[in-house]
mmCIF file of C-alpha atoms in Angstrom:
data_model
loop_
_atom_site.group_PDB
_atom_site.id
_atom_site.type_symbol
_atom_site.label_atom_id
_atom_site.label_comp_id
_atom_site.label_asym_id
_atom_site.label_seq_id
_atom_site.Cartn_x
_atom_site.Cartn_y
_atom_site.Cartn_z
ATOM 1 C CA MET A 40 4.485 -4.431 9.977
ATOM 2 C CA VAL A 41 3.490 -6.590 6.357
ATOM 3 C CA ILE A 42 6.491 -6.995 3.759
ATOM 4 C CA GLY A 43 5.232 -8.769 0.033
ATOM 5 C CA ALA A 44 6.111 -9.592 -3.248
ATOM 6 C CA THR A 45 3.769 -9.976 -6.556
ATOM 7 C CA TRP A 46 5.135 -12.407 -9.021
ATOM 8 C CA CYS A 47 4.100 -13.510 -12.686
ATOM 9 C CA PRO A 48 6.396 -14.818 -15.962
ATOM 10 C CA THR A 49 9.294 -12.582 -17.275
ATOM 11 C CA ASN A 50 6.736 -12.716 -20.798
ATOM 12 C CA LEU A 51 4.316 -11.814 -18.883
ATOM 13 C CA THR A 52 4.794 -8.795 -17.572
ATOM 14 C CA ARG A 53 4.443 -6.027 -19.965
ATOM 15 C CA GLU A 54 0.618 -7.469 -21.146
ATOM 16 C CA ILE A 55 -0.067 -7.493 -16.968
ATOM 17 C CA GLY A 56 1.121 -3.942 -16.602
ATOM 18 C CA VAL A 57 -0.796 -3.119 -20.006
ATOM 19 C CA ARG A 58 -3.834 -4.513 -19.056
ATOM 20 C CA LEU A 59 -3.551 -2.697 -15.318
ATOM 21 C CA ARG A 60 -3.549 0.505 -16.703
ATOM 22 C CA GLU A 61 -6.400 -0.224 -19.821
ATOM 23 C CA ILE A 62 -8.772 -0.461 -15.955
ATOM 24 C CA LYS A 63 -7.024 3.341 -14.826
ATOM 25 C CA GLN A 64 -8.031 4.251 -18.100
ATOM 26 C CA LYS A 65 -11.501 2.907 -18.134
ATOM 27 C CA HIS A 66 -11.319 5.516 -14.309
ATOM 28 C CA GLY A 67 -10.552 8.124 -16.015
ATOM 29 C CA LEU A 68 -7.170 8.210 -14.628
ATOM 30 C CA LEU A 69 -5.103 7.960 -16.670
ATOM 31 C CA SER A 70 -5.907 10.303 -20.154
ATOM 32 C CA VAL A 71 -4.351 9.681 -23.551
ATOM 33 C CA ALA A 72 -2.545 13.072 -22.603
ATOM 34 C CA ASP A 73 -0.710 11.905 -19.474
ATOM 35 C CA LEU A 74 0.419 8.546 -21.569
ATOM 36 C CA GLN A 75 2.616 11.759 -23.431
ATOM 37 C CA ARG A 76 4.412 12.671 -19.540
ATOM 38 C CA PRO A 77 7.134 11.531 -17.242
ATOM 39 C CA ARG A 78 5.647 7.696 -15.766
ATOM 40 C CA ALA A 79 6.438 9.805 -12.363
ATOM 41 C CA ALA A 80 3.765 12.721 -13.248
ATOM 42 C CA GLN A 81 0.700 10.014 -13.789
ATOM 43 C CA PHE A 82 -1.695 9.115 -11.926
ATOM 44 C CA GLU A 83 0.061 6.481 -8.932
ATOM 45 C CA ALA A 84 -2.083 3.500 -7.375
ATOM 46 C CA LYS A 85 -1.099 3.492 -3.527
ATOM 47 C CA TRP A 86 -2.841 1.631 -0.734
ATOM 48 C CA THR A 87 -2.476 5.090 1.098
ATOM 49 C CA LYS A 88 -4.426 7.023 -1.565
ATOM 50 C CA VAL A 89 -7.590 4.655 -1.463
ATOM 51 C CA SER A 90 -10.795 6.241 -0.693
ATOM 52 C CA PRO A 91 -14.929 6.187 -1.624
ATOM 53 C CA GLY A 92 -13.949 7.950 -5.148
ATOM 54 C CA LYS A 93 -11.600 5.870 -6.635
ATOM 55 C CA LEU A 94 -13.105 2.553 -5.062
ATOM 56 C CA ASP A 95 -14.259 1.210 -7.688
ATOM 57 C CA PHE A 96 -11.319 1.935 -9.395
ATOM 58 C CA TYR A 97 -9.545 -0.355 -6.698
ATOM 59 C CA LEU A 98 -11.629 -2.756 -6.468
ATOM 60 C CA ASP A 99 -11.789 -3.511 -10.583
ATOM 61 C CA TRP A 100 -7.223 -4.024 -10.029
ATOM 62 C CA ILE A 101 -8.027 -6.645 -6.467
ATOM 63 C CA ASP A 102 -10.769 -8.262 -9.544
ATOM 64 C CA TYR A 103 -8.106 -8.131 -12.612
ATOM 65 C CA PHE A 104 -5.446 -9.904 -9.682
ATOM 66 C CA PHE A 105 -7.592 -12.621 -8.533
ATOM 67 C CA ASP A 106 -9.138 -12.862 -12.681
ATOM 68 C CA ASP A 107 -5.120 -13.430 -13.772
ATOM 69 C CA ASP A 108 -4.037 -16.730 -13.511
ATOM 70 C CA HIS A 109 -0.265 -15.917 -14.010
ATOM 71 C CA LEU A 110 -0.450 -13.187 -10.943
ATOM 72 C CA HIS A 111 0.155 -14.473 -7.806
ATOM 73 C CA PHE A 112 1.101 -12.340 -4.137
ATOM 74 C CA ARG A 113 2.917 -14.002 -1.556
ATOM 75 C CA GLY A 114 2.797 -11.932 2.219
ATOM 76 C CA ILE A 115 4.653 -11.923 5.567
ATOM 77 C CA VAL A 116 2.337 -10.399 8.428
ATOM 78 C CA ILE A 117 5.394 -9.665 11.029
ATOM 79 C CA ASP A 118 4.032 -8.810 14.990
ATOM 80 C CA LYS A 119 7.150 -7.013 15.799
ATOM 81 C CA SER A 120 6.333 -6.911 19.474
ATOM 82 C CA LYS A 121 8.276 -9.303 21.437
ATOM 83 C CA LEU A 122 11.833 -8.402 18.886
ATOM 84 C CA ASP A 123 14.361 -8.667 20.903
ATOM 85 C CA HIS A 124 17.941 -8.216 18.711
ATOM 86 C CA GLU A 125 20.644 -8.338 21.880
ATOM 87 C CA SER A 126 19.568 -12.061 22.694
ATOM 88 C CA TRP A 127 19.625 -13.523 19.146
ATOM 89 C CA SER A 128 23.088 -10.978 18.379
ATOM 90 C CA GLN A 129 22.208 -9.317 15.100
ATOM 91 C CA THR A 130 21.000 -6.801 14.470
ATOM 92 C CA HIS A 131 17.594 -4.613 13.031
ATOM 93 C CA ASP A 132 19.306 -5.598 9.590
ATOM 94 C CA ASP A 133 20.360 -8.976 10.116
ATOM 95 C CA TRP A 134 16.860 -9.347 10.778
ATOM 96 C CA TYR A 135 15.772 -7.980 8.285
ATOM 97 C CA TYR A 136 17.653 -9.708 5.405
ATOM 98 C CA LYS A 137 15.680 -12.986 6.964
ATOM 99 C CA MET A 138 12.391 -12.069 7.172
ATOM 100 C CA MET A 139 13.521 -11.001 3.095
ATOM 101 C CA PHE A 140 14.764 -14.819 2.916
ATOM 102 C CA ARG A 141 11.607 -15.939 3.745
ATOM 103 C CA LEU A 142 9.722 -14.501 1.453
ATOM 104 C CA LEU A 143 11.452 -14.678 -1.260
ATOM 105 C CA GLU A 144 12.786 -18.726 -1.067
ATOM 106 C CA PRO A 145 9.381 -20.504 -1.633
ATOM 107 C CA LEU A 146 8.960 -18.412 -4.304
ATOM 108 C CA ILE A 147 12.401 -19.998 -6.066
ATOM 109 C CA ASP A 148 12.634 -23.160 -8.136
ATOM 110 C CA PRO A 149 16.135 -23.675 -9.472
ATOM 111 C CA GLU A 150 15.052 -24.550 -11.875
ATOM 112 C CA LEU A 151 14.299 -21.058 -13.653
ATOM 113 C CA ARG A 152 15.721 -17.519 -13.979
ATOM 114 C CA TYR A 153 14.313 -14.631 -11.641
ATOM 115 C CA ARG A 154 14.507 -10.711 -11.996
ATOM 116 C CA ILE A 155 13.537 -9.241 -8.357
ATOM 117 C CA PHE A 156 12.352 -5.346 -7.953
ATOM 118 C CA LEU A 157 12.740 -3.749 -5.084
ATOM 119 C CA ASP A 158 10.407 -0.439 -4.852
ATOM 120 C CA ILE A 159 12.771 1.449 -3.525
ATOM 121 C CA LYS A 160 11.981 2.960 0.465
ATOM 122 C CA ASP A 161 14.826 5.292 1.924
ATOM 123 C CA THR A 162 18.373 6.389 1.132
ATOM 124 C CA ARG A 163 19.864 2.739 2.107
ATOM 125 C CA SER A 164 18.228 1.177 -1.212
ATOM 126 C CA GLU A 165 20.811 -0.101 -2.441
ATOM 127 C CA GLN A 166 22.887 -1.556 0.213
ATOM 128 C CA LYS A 167 20.007 -3.856 0.640
ATOM 129 C CA ARG A 168 19.801 -4.707 -2.634
ATOM 130 C CA LYS A 169 23.271 -5.788 -2.653
ATOM 131 C CA LYS A 170 22.784 -7.465 0.365
ATOM 132 C CA LEU A 171 19.924 -9.341 -0.227
ATOM 133 C CA GLU A 172 21.116 -10.322 -3.929
ATOM 134 C CA GLU A 173 23.885 -11.958 -1.509
ATOM 135 C CA VAL A 174 21.679 -13.250 0.286
ATOM 136 C CA LEU A 175 19.642 -15.041 -1.850
ATOM 137 C CA ARG A 176 22.272 -16.720 -4.504
ATOM 138 C CA ASN A 177 24.090 -17.738 -1.817
ATOM 139 C CA ALA A 178 21.264 -19.576 -0.707
ATOM 140 C CA ASN A 179 21.186 -21.190 -4.014
ATOM 141 C CA TYR A 180 24.587 -22.298 -4.417
ATOM 142 C CA ASP A 181 23.668 -19.469 -7.232
ATOM 143 C CA TYR A 182 26.777 -18.170 -8.175
ATOM 144 C CA ASP A 183 27.043 -17.881 -11.954
ATOM 145 C CA HIS A 184 23.902 -15.908 -11.924
ATOM 146 C CA SER A 185 21.965 -18.817 -12.797
ATOM 147 C CA ILE A 186 18.857 -18.252 -10.564
ATOM 148 C CA ILE A 187 19.125 -15.001 -9.431
ATOM 149 C CA GLU A 188 19.921 -13.279 -12.358
ATOM 150 C CA ARG A 189 18.839 -9.896 -11.878
ATOM 151 C CA ILE A 190 17.729 -7.308 -8.166
ATOM 152 C CA GLN A 191 16.929 -4.137 -9.486
ATOM 153 C CA ASN A 192 16.026 -0.976 -7.506
ATOM 154 C CA LEU A 193 13.042 0.443 -8.748
ATOM 155 C CA ARG A 194 10.850 3.883 -8.292
ATOM 156 C CA SER A 195 6.867 1.566 -7.770
ATOM 157 C CA HIS A 196 5.297 5.440 -10.513
ATOM 158 C CA GLU A 197 8.107 2.987 -12.535
ATOM 159 C CA THR A 198 5.523 -0.066 -13.279
ATOM 160 C CA GLU A 199 1.688 -1.257 -12.615
ATOM 161 C CA VAL A 200 3.161 -4.180 -10.253
ATOM 162 C CA LEU A 201 4.632 -3.280 -7.734
ATOM 163 C CA GLN A 202 1.972 -0.872 -7.064
ATOM 164 C CA LEU A 203 -0.475 -3.653 -6.980
ATOM 165 C CA ALA A 204 1.730 -5.427 -4.460
ATOM 166 C CA ASP A 205 1.900 -1.459 -2.600
ATOM 167 C CA LEU A 206 -1.771 -2.659 -2.264
ATOM 168 C CA LEU A 207 -1.997 -5.395 -0.992
ATOM 169 C CA ILE A 208 0.197 -5.753 1.745
ATOM 170 C CA GLY A 209 -1.760 -2.259 2.884
ATOM 171 C CA ALA A 210 -4.777 -3.993 3.221
ATOM 172 C CA LEU A 211 -2.893 -6.711 5.149
ATOM 173 C CA GLY A 212 -1.302 -4.162 7.352
ATOM 174 C CA TYR A 213 -5.040 -2.800 7.869
ATOM 175 C CA ARG A 214 -6.292 -6.031 8.364
ATOM 176 C CA HIS A 215 -4.001 -7.001 11.194
ATOM 177 C CA ARG A 216 -3.752 -3.154 12.004
ATOM 178 C CA GLN A 217 -7.931 -3.174 12.901
ATOM 179 C CA GLN A 218 -7.552 -6.610 14.730
ATOM 180 C CA ARG A 219 -5.118 -6.051 17.159
ATOM 181 C CA GLY A 220 -6.693 -2.309 17.953
ATOM 182 C CA ASP A 221 -3.854 -0.194 15.952
ATOM 183 C CA LEU A 222 -4.966 1.949 13.965
ATOM 184 C CA ALA A 223 -4.401 5.260 15.737
ATOM 185 C CA GLY A 224 -5.262 9.299 15.190
ATOM 186 C CA PRO A 225 -6.660 10.406 11.927
ATOM 187 C CA ALA A 226 -6.468 6.268 10.876
ATOM 188 C CA LYS A 227 -8.489 5.033 13.990
ATOM 189 C CA HIS A 228 -12.057 6.529 12.214
ATOM 190 C CA LEU A 229 -11.874 2.984 10.140
ATOM 191 C CA SER A 230 -12.147 3.657 5.809
ATOM 192 C CA SER A 231 -15.086 2.051 4.357
ATOM 193 C CA ALA A 232 -13.926 2.080 1.182
ATOM 194 C CA LYS A 233 -10.415 0.032 2.520
ATOM 195 C CA LEU A 234 -12.710 -1.909 5.047
ATOM 196 C CA GLU A 235 -14.896 -3.115 0.820
ATOM 197 C CA ILE A 236 -11.105 -3.851 -0.504
ATOM 198 C CA ILE A 237 -10.402 -5.717 2.378
ATOM 199 C CA ARG A 238 -14.028 -7.655 2.270
ATOM 200 C CA ARG A 239 -12.450 -8.076 -1.916
ATOM 201 C CA ILE A 240 -9.624 -9.756 -1.173
ATOM 202 C CA GLN A 241 -11.008 -12.097 1.680
ATOM 203 C CA GLU A 242 -13.826 -12.642 -0.968
ATOM 204 C CA ARG A 243 -11.922 -13.931 -4.169
ATOM 205 C CA SER A 244 -9.286 -16.133 -2.030
ATOM 206 C CA ARG A 245 -11.623 -17.586 -0.139
ATOM 207 C CA ARG A 246 -9.766 -16.491 3.317
ATOM 208 C CA SER A 247 -9.713 -14.621 6.524
ATOM 209 C CA LEU A 248 -6.342 -12.854 5.958
ATOM 210 C CA ASP A 249 -5.792 -13.143 9.528
ATOM 211 C CA ARG A 250 -3.713 -17.098 9.737
ATOM 212 C CA SER A 251 -1.238 -18.675 7.296
ATOM 213 C CA THR A 252 -2.148 -20.383 4.843
ATOM 214 C CA TRP A 253 -0.476 -23.105 3.254
ATOM 215 C CA LEU A 254 3.362 -22.764 2.071
ATOM 216 C CA ARG A 255 2.514 -23.791 -1.493
ATOM 217 C CA GLU A 256 -1.130 -21.138 -1.400
ATOM 218 C CA ALA A 257 0.169 -20.321 -4.470
ATOM 219 C CA LYS A 258 -2.325 -17.651 -5.905
ATOM 220 C CA PHE A 259 -2.019 -15.576 -2.488
ATOM 221 C CA ASN A 260 0.181 -17.210 -0.140
ATOM 222 C CA LEU A 261 0.157 -15.522 3.760
ATOM 223 C CA PHE A 262 2.842 -16.390 6.109
ATOM 224 C CA CYS A 263 1.132 -15.104 9.742
ATOM 225 C CA TRP A 264 5.194 -14.568 12.166
ATOM 226 C CA GLN A 265 5.795 -14.327 15.367
ATOM 227 C CA ALA A 266 8.670 -13.790 16.812
ATOM 228 C CA LYS A 267 9.642 -16.484 19.707
ATOM 229 C CA GLU A 268 10.159 -15.848 22.975
ATOM 230 C CA ASN A 269 13.611 -13.004 22.727
ATOM 231 C CA GLU A 270 13.794 -13.932 19.097
#
C-alpha cells in the first residue's frame, strides 16, 4: 500500500496546473476544443493509463516535477503483512488516520497556512475528510483554523496536481510490488513503460526508491513503513 502527497505554494497552484496541461497539449492529449469540455471528459493522467504510446508524455511530467523547485512529494510505502489491529485495540480506520498523520505531519509548519485536497476514493471520503481534519488540527493545537485552513475532497480529474500525485504513488507501488514479487495476473508481465518511468524517477531523485530518505528531504521524500510485531 502506498499513500502520498504533492505540495506547492498556494499562489503557484494555478501556474503549475497550467504548465502540466500544456504538456498534455504538447503530446496531443488536450486540444483547444477539449478545454471547452467538462474536466471529467478531458484526458486524466493516471498510473493505470501508462502505456508505451504515452510514455514520452509521462516522462515529461516526471521531468517537470523535478525541474520545478516549488513542487514536492512525500510518500509512505506500507508493508501490511504484519498488521495486527486487534492486539493494538484499533480498527483499520484508526490505523489509516495514523498513517495519514505520518504522511502529512512532517510537512506542516505552524507558521504557515495550509489547504489540503484529498482524492475522492469511495463513498466514505467525506467521513474520512472530517476525521483527518480533526486529527491534524488537534495535533497542531489549531483550534482557530489558523494553520489548517481547510481540507477538501476533490476528484482527481479536477486538478493536474492530484494526477501527478497518482503517477508518483503508482510508480512507488509498482516498484515495491516488483521487488517483493507481488505482481500477479496480467500485471506479472512487467510493463516496459512503467519500468522506464520508475528509472527516470530513480535517476532524477538519485534514490533507489527501496528505502526511506531523510525525514527532511524536501523534493522527493519517502518513508518505508513496516509494522512492529503485533502493530
